[in-house]
Amino acid sequence: MAYNVTLIRGDGTGPELVEATRRVLEGTGVEFNWDVVEAGVDIMETAGTPLPPNVVESIRKNKVALKGPITTPIGTGFRSVNVALRKELDLFACVRPCKSYPGVRSRYQNVDLVIVRENTEDLYAGVEFPIGSAEAKQIIAMGAGKIRDDAAISIKPISRTGSHRIVKHAFEYALANNRKKVTAVAKANIMKYTDGLFYEVAREVAKEYEGRVAYDEWLVDAMCMQLVQKPENYDVMVMENLYGDILSDLCAGLVGGLGVAPGANIGEDSALFEATHGSAPKYKGQNKVNPTALILSGMLMLRYLGEMDAADRLERAVSEVIEEGKDVTYDMKPNRDDPTAVGTSQMADAIIAKLHASAK
Ligand code: NAD
C-alpha cells in the first residue's frame, strides 16, 4: 500500500533537502504518493500568500506531511508559515529526539534524549500588548505596583487541557518507544499558578503510568545544568512551549548541532515532520547543506506510519554513512573546508546505497 503524504518543498535550501529526503525514503522500499505543494517566500510572489489554502487542505486530507524549512523574513509582516501551520492544524506536540550518532563531532557521546514540547500555549500564544497601550495600562493597574508603568506585556496562558494532552503524549510516546522515564520541566517555584498547574497535571497523568514509566521533575534552570553535565541520565522530557524551544536547541547542541536534529509536530488528526533547523538561505541552490536532519525527520515519519522495519533500516544506513565519515557534507568533516566533503544529493546517494546493500 502506498501512503499519501503531503510534501512541502519549502524555500531557501528546502527544495534540495526535500528532494534528497524523498529519494532516501523511497530507497527504503516503502511506497508513497507525494502530494507536492508549495509554501514560503517563492510562492508568495505568485500566490500573494506564503501559505496558500491548498497546503492545509492537502495535509487535512492526507494526515501526514513532510516539510522543508521555510524562511520567515523579519519586519515584512510576512507571518511565520511554520507557526501558522502548527496553529491551523492544532499540531500541539513538538517531538524532538536528540541522539548521538558515532562519527558526529560533539563534546558528548551516548546522548539519547527526547524533548516533547507543547506547541500552542505559553508566551507563544501571541497575546501581547505594547508599551503605553490601553490593555497594558489595565494590566499594570491590576499588578498592584509590581509592574512598571513603561512596561510592554506578554501573557503566559497555561491550561489544564493543554498541559494534560502534552504530558499524556509524552507518556504514550515513552510507552510506544520503550522509554523508561518522563521528566517534567518547568519553573513552578516562581510561576506558581501557570507552571504549578503544569506540574499538578503532570503528576496526575504520571500516576496512570506508575510501574510502567518512571516520572520526575526538574526546574528548568537546574535542568540546563543537568543536561550539560549528565545528559545520559535523562530520557523523555516534557515541557511548555518556551522552555521546549530553548532546551531543543541546547539538546541539539549536545548531539552535534542543527544538521542532525530531526523533529515532528503532532496533533490529534495529523502530523508534520520537519528538521529543527531553518532554511539556511545563504546556501540555497548550492547542493551543500546536510540532509541528515530532514532524512531523520523522514525516519520519524516512517515510525509514525508504523513502518518500524523501514525506519530501523534507514536509521542504520544514516548512522553508517556518518560513522564512515566519507560521503558526508562539509559540516560533518573535521575541517569545514575539506575538499572531500560531498553535496546534499551525494550524501543521500550514499545512504540509499547502504539501504540497497542491507536489502541484499
Ligand atoms: P538556520 O537553521 O537556517 O541556519 C543557521 C545556520 O546553521 C546556517 O547558516 C548554517 O550554517 C547552519 N545550518 C542550518 N541548517 C543546516 C544544514 N542542514 N546543514 C548544514 N548547516 C546548516 O537558521 P536561521 O539562519 O536563523 O534561519 C533562516 C530562516 O529559517 C529564518 O527565516 C527562520 O525564521 C527560518 N526558520 C525556519 C524553520 C522551519 O522551517 N521550521 C526553523 C527555524 C528557522
XYZ file of C-alpha atoms and ligand atoms in Angstrom:
404
model
C 0.000 0.000 0.000
C 1.325 3.438 -0.913
C 0.990 6.200 1.678
C -0.499 9.543 0.658
C 1.854 12.180 2.042
C 1.850 15.952 1.552
C 5.301 17.163 0.517
C 6.052 20.834 1.217
C 9.273 21.778 -0.538
C 9.844 24.964 1.438
C 12.274 27.660 0.327
C 15.979 28.511 0.644
C 17.757 25.141 0.850
C 14.368 23.441 1.472
C 13.724 22.076 -2.045
C 17.133 20.375 -2.324
C 16.829 18.870 1.175
C 13.297 17.663 0.466
C 14.355 16.078 -2.820
C 17.233 14.226 -1.116
C 14.884 13.024 1.637
C 12.182 11.925 -0.803
C 14.699 9.778 -2.695
C 16.040 8.224 0.522
C 12.536 7.427 1.823
C 11.705 5.744 -1.466
C 15.010 3.861 -1.155
C 13.587 2.044 1.895
C 11.090 0.300 -0.402
C 8.073 1.939 1.271
C 5.788 3.439 -1.361
C 4.430 6.981 -1.307
C 2.024 9.080 -3.340
C 3.551 12.505 -2.808
C 1.176 15.435 -2.980
C 3.699 18.188 -3.711
C 2.568 21.654 -2.563
C 4.338 24.995 -2.299
C 4.622 27.315 0.696
C 7.123 30.028 1.578
C 8.759 33.075 0.020
C 8.899 31.747 -3.566
C 5.166 31.002 -3.909
C 4.382 34.268 -2.099
C 5.313 36.155 -5.286
C 2.694 34.429 -7.433
C 0.048 33.396 -4.879
C 0.184 36.582 -2.772
C 0.433 34.493 0.397
C 3.214 32.282 1.763
C 0.628 29.704 2.816
C -1.889 29.066 0.006
C -5.046 27.263 1.226
C -4.289 24.084 -0.749
C -1.377 23.348 1.633
C -3.518 22.955 4.747
C -6.257 21.228 2.701
C -3.739 18.678 1.464
C -2.447 17.930 4.994
C -6.022 17.635 6.327
C -6.744 15.105 3.610
C -3.519 13.074 3.817
C -2.982 13.455 7.605
C 0.806 13.263 7.165
C 3.238 15.833 5.776
C 6.979 16.145 5.238
C 8.140 19.734 5.136
C 11.283 21.560 4.084
C 12.273 24.652 6.066
C 10.573 27.959 5.293
C 12.064 31.437 5.716
C 10.380 33.992 7.956
C 11.710 37.372 6.767
C 11.997 39.822 9.648
C 9.918 43.012 9.673
C 7.885 42.455 6.479
C 4.557 41.486 8.018
C 5.020 38.067 6.385
C 3.787 35.690 9.067
C 5.665 32.566 10.026
C 4.313 29.743 7.894
C 5.785 27.305 10.394
C 3.819 28.727 13.306
C 0.694 29.171 11.148
C 0.732 25.503 10.112
C 1.107 24.311 13.695
C -1.811 26.533 14.777
C -4.068 25.798 11.819
C -3.713 22.024 12.239
C -3.510 22.137 16.045
C -0.195 20.262 15.998
C 0.175 20.568 19.747
C 3.147 18.270 20.336
C 6.612 19.007 19.035
C 8.722 15.885 19.450
C 12.464 16.273 19.009
C 14.719 13.272 19.565
C 18.363 14.176 20.225
C 20.578 11.160 19.793
C 24.349 10.772 19.431
C 25.434 9.004 16.263
C 29.042 7.766 16.236
C 31.115 9.914 13.931
C 29.271 13.161 14.600
C 31.680 15.597 16.189
C 30.340 16.586 19.601
C 31.550 17.037 23.153
C 29.228 14.231 24.285
C 28.642 10.587 23.438
C 25.722 8.313 24.293
C 23.104 11.036 24.474
C 19.632 9.731 23.706
C 17.033 12.282 24.769
C 13.611 13.217 23.511
C 12.093 16.646 24.022
C 8.295 16.808 23.959
C 7.393 20.483 23.665
C 3.913 21.952 23.937
C 3.325 23.915 20.735
C 0.227 26.079 21.225
C 0.258 27.912 24.564
C 2.600 29.806 26.867
C 4.249 33.101 25.911
C 3.930 31.994 22.280
C 0.138 32.353 22.317
C 0.623 35.797 20.758
C -1.304 37.735 23.417
C 0.933 40.782 23.756
C 0.324 44.450 24.490
C 2.735 47.229 23.508
C 4.126 49.799 25.867
C 1.558 52.535 26.608
C -1.444 50.604 25.193
C -4.781 50.700 26.989
C -4.548 46.952 27.656
C -1.034 47.233 29.066
C -2.195 50.061 31.343
C -5.129 47.954 32.549
C -2.861 45.043 33.418
C -0.321 47.340 35.058
C -3.138 48.645 37.260
C -4.038 45.041 38.199
C -0.404 44.395 39.039
C -0.751 46.500 42.191
C 2.643 48.169 41.921
C 4.525 45.083 40.744
C 4.804 46.256 37.108
C 6.498 49.472 35.958
C 4.340 51.991 34.072
C 6.526 51.781 30.979
C 6.220 48.008 30.554
C 5.101 46.088 27.474
C 3.213 42.924 28.405
C 3.179 39.336 27.104
C 0.636 36.945 28.577
C 1.558 33.382 29.500
C -1.505 31.122 29.310
C -1.069 27.531 30.541
C -4.287 25.498 30.556
C -5.241 22.222 32.189
C -6.350 20.921 28.769
C -3.136 21.934 27.032
C -0.940 20.560 29.810
C -2.879 17.307 30.020
C -2.652 16.470 26.337
C 1.070 17.223 26.073
C 2.009 15.228 29.193
C -0.204 12.357 28.070
C 1.521 12.486 24.678
C 4.935 12.268 26.377
C 3.941 9.199 28.409
C 2.356 7.490 25.400
C 5.500 8.248 23.382
C 7.584 6.721 26.198
C 5.488 3.549 26.230
C 5.436 3.176 22.443
C 9.188 3.720 22.140
C 10.292 1.608 25.082
C 11.442 4.609 27.094
C 11.813 4.388 30.858
C 11.264 7.851 32.260
C 9.416 11.124 31.665
C 10.809 14.290 33.254
C 8.550 17.336 33.556
C 10.472 20.607 33.310
C 9.082 23.966 34.499
C 9.736 26.818 36.921
C 6.924 26.223 39.377
C 8.750 27.739 42.335
C 8.378 31.149 40.675
C 5.312 30.801 38.410
C 3.145 29.088 40.977
C -0.115 29.192 39.045
C 0.962 28.504 35.461
C 3.945 26.192 35.940
C 2.378 24.960 39.174
C -0.624 23.796 37.162
C 1.690 22.121 34.644
C 3.335 20.070 37.416
C -0.011 19.301 39.057
C -1.389 17.887 35.804
C 1.886 16.065 35.067
C 1.735 14.325 38.468
C -1.870 13.248 37.847
C -1.019 11.817 34.439
C 2.151 10.150 35.810
C 0.013 8.155 38.268
C -1.779 6.469 35.346
C 1.590 5.133 34.168
C 3.017 4.114 37.550
C 5.031 0.911 37.298
C 5.377 1.320 33.533
C 7.099 4.687 33.044
C 9.003 6.493 35.811
C 8.380 10.182 36.452
C 10.433 13.015 37.891
C 10.553 16.816 37.834
C 13.264 19.414 37.385
C 13.239 23.172 37.490
C 14.286 24.462 34.088
C 17.461 26.226 35.251
C 18.687 23.162 37.141
C 17.720 21.004 34.158
C 20.016 23.040 31.897
C 22.938 22.321 34.189
C 21.994 18.645 34.464
C 21.859 18.372 30.678
C 25.311 19.820 30.081
C 26.808 17.752 32.908
C 24.980 14.403 32.757
C 22.797 14.214 29.656
C 22.896 10.417 29.777
C 20.684 10.472 32.913
C 17.635 11.772 31.023
C 15.179 10.166 28.715
C 11.874 11.807 27.639
C 11.410 15.392 28.828
C 8.084 17.204 28.624
C 7.712 20.966 28.885
C 5.839 24.106 27.969
C 6.477 25.961 24.719
C 9.242 28.430 25.673
C 11.332 26.017 27.768
C 10.901 23.443 24.988
C 12.112 25.874 22.355
C 15.269 26.690 24.288
C 16.052 23.177 25.501
C 15.541 21.752 21.993
C 18.459 23.835 20.737
C 20.521 23.020 23.821
C 19.971 19.292 23.259
C 20.620 19.604 19.507
C 23.954 21.125 20.540
C 24.703 18.092 22.737
C 24.443 15.733 19.772
C 26.306 17.728 17.147
C 24.113 20.661 16.137
C 21.253 21.584 13.851
C 22.480 19.493 10.932
C 21.427 16.287 12.710
C 18.347 17.371 14.728
C 15.046 15.997 13.407
C 11.544 16.908 14.534
C 7.857 16.066 14.393
C 4.803 18.224 15.036
C 1.914 16.017 16.006
C -1.791 16.687 16.543
C -4.856 14.519 17.174
C -5.581 14.196 13.446
C -2.392 14.921 11.563
C 1.387 15.128 11.808
C 4.055 17.197 10.095
C 7.702 16.166 10.028
C 10.490 18.728 9.634
C 14.071 19.404 10.690
C 14.757 21.680 13.648
C 16.976 23.912 11.504
C 15.814 26.730 9.240
C 16.132 27.414 5.524
C 19.855 28.404 5.621
C 19.161 30.737 2.639
C 22.804 31.669 2.092
C 23.430 28.127 0.812
C 20.364 27.997 -1.452
C 20.856 26.047 -4.680
C 24.445 25.070 -3.830
C 23.811 21.360 -3.110
C 25.871 21.903 0.051
C 23.873 21.597 3.276
C 23.432 18.496 5.368
C 20.279 16.479 4.634
C 20.598 14.338 7.806
C 18.108 16.279 9.958
C 15.367 16.117 7.346
C 16.147 12.487 6.479
C 15.912 11.590 10.194
C 12.611 13.514 10.306
C 11.534 11.213 7.470
C 12.632 8.284 9.661
C 10.297 9.590 12.404
C 7.540 9.781 9.797
C 8.098 6.125 8.922
C 7.716 5.246 12.624
C 4.526 7.333 12.809
C 3.186 5.368 9.825
C 4.035 2.119 11.621
C 6.862 1.255 9.186
C 9.230 0.282 12.003
C 11.433 -2.031 9.969
C 11.992 0.579 7.237
C 12.653 3.218 9.917
C 15.242 0.984 11.636
C 16.967 0.239 8.321
C 17.011 3.915 7.405
C 18.426 4.950 10.782
C 21.155 2.307 10.454
C 22.017 3.461 6.916
C 22.294 7.107 8.026
C 24.357 6.101 11.030
C 26.772 4.027 8.913
C 27.335 6.820 6.403
C 28.018 9.274 9.235
C 30.335 6.872 11.051
C 32.371 6.186 7.893
C 32.705 9.958 7.509
C 33.468 9.775 3.789
C 30.274 10.694 1.934
C 29.208 13.451 4.295
C 28.615 17.176 3.858
C 31.153 19.863 4.793
C 29.733 20.409 8.285
C 30.472 16.793 9.249
C 34.104 16.900 8.228
C 36.730 17.711 10.878
C 37.720 20.687 8.736
C 34.867 22.625 7.125
C 36.976 23.390 4.041
C 37.717 19.716 3.450
C 37.589 19.273 -0.356
C 36.404 15.658 0.046
C 33.056 16.810 1.506
C 30.159 15.734 -0.695
C 26.951 17.600 -1.554
C 23.415 17.165 -0.218
C 22.428 14.923 -3.078
C 25.567 12.735 -2.916
C 25.126 12.147 0.811
C 21.589 10.971 0.032
C 23.010 8.657 -2.669
C 25.404 7.126 -0.110
C 22.512 6.465 2.299
C 20.458 4.901 -0.495
C 23.430 2.683 -1.419
C 23.578 1.439 2.212
C 19.841 0.745 2.147
C 20.213 -1.282 -1.033
C 23.241 -3.148 0.345
C 21.341 -4.121 3.505
C 18.419 -5.392 1.420
C 20.671 -7.871 -0.408
P 19.146 28.237 10.014
O 18.913 26.983 10.791
O 18.503 28.326 8.682
O 20.697 28.437 9.761
C 21.635 28.775 10.759
C 22.984 28.225 10.338
O 23.009 26.847 10.683
C 23.237 28.266 8.834
O 23.835 29.442 8.417
C 24.138 27.098 8.633
O 25.461 27.464 8.921
C 23.669 26.114 9.686
N 22.746 25.117 9.149
C 21.399 25.090 9.240
N 20.910 24.021 8.640
C 21.967 23.340 8.154
C 22.111 22.133 7.437
N 21.053 21.390 7.071
N 23.354 21.727 7.087
C 24.420 22.449 7.436
N 24.364 23.585 8.117
C 23.129 24.033 8.475
O 18.719 29.427 10.975
P 18.468 30.962 10.652
O 19.525 31.461 9.746
O 18.245 31.581 11.965
O 17.071 30.953 9.891
C 16.933 31.098 8.484
C 15.438 31.179 8.181
O 14.810 29.936 8.502
C 14.743 32.249 9.040
O 13.847 32.936 8.202
C 13.996 31.447 10.091
O 12.829 32.078 10.524
C 13.665 30.189 9.307
N 13.436 29.012 10.182
C 12.543 28.115 9.722
C 12.306 26.960 10.461
C 11.301 25.978 9.942
O 11.027 25.976 8.750
N 10.735 25.150 10.788
C 13.005 26.715 11.651
C 13.962 27.643 12.065
C 14.177 28.801 11.320
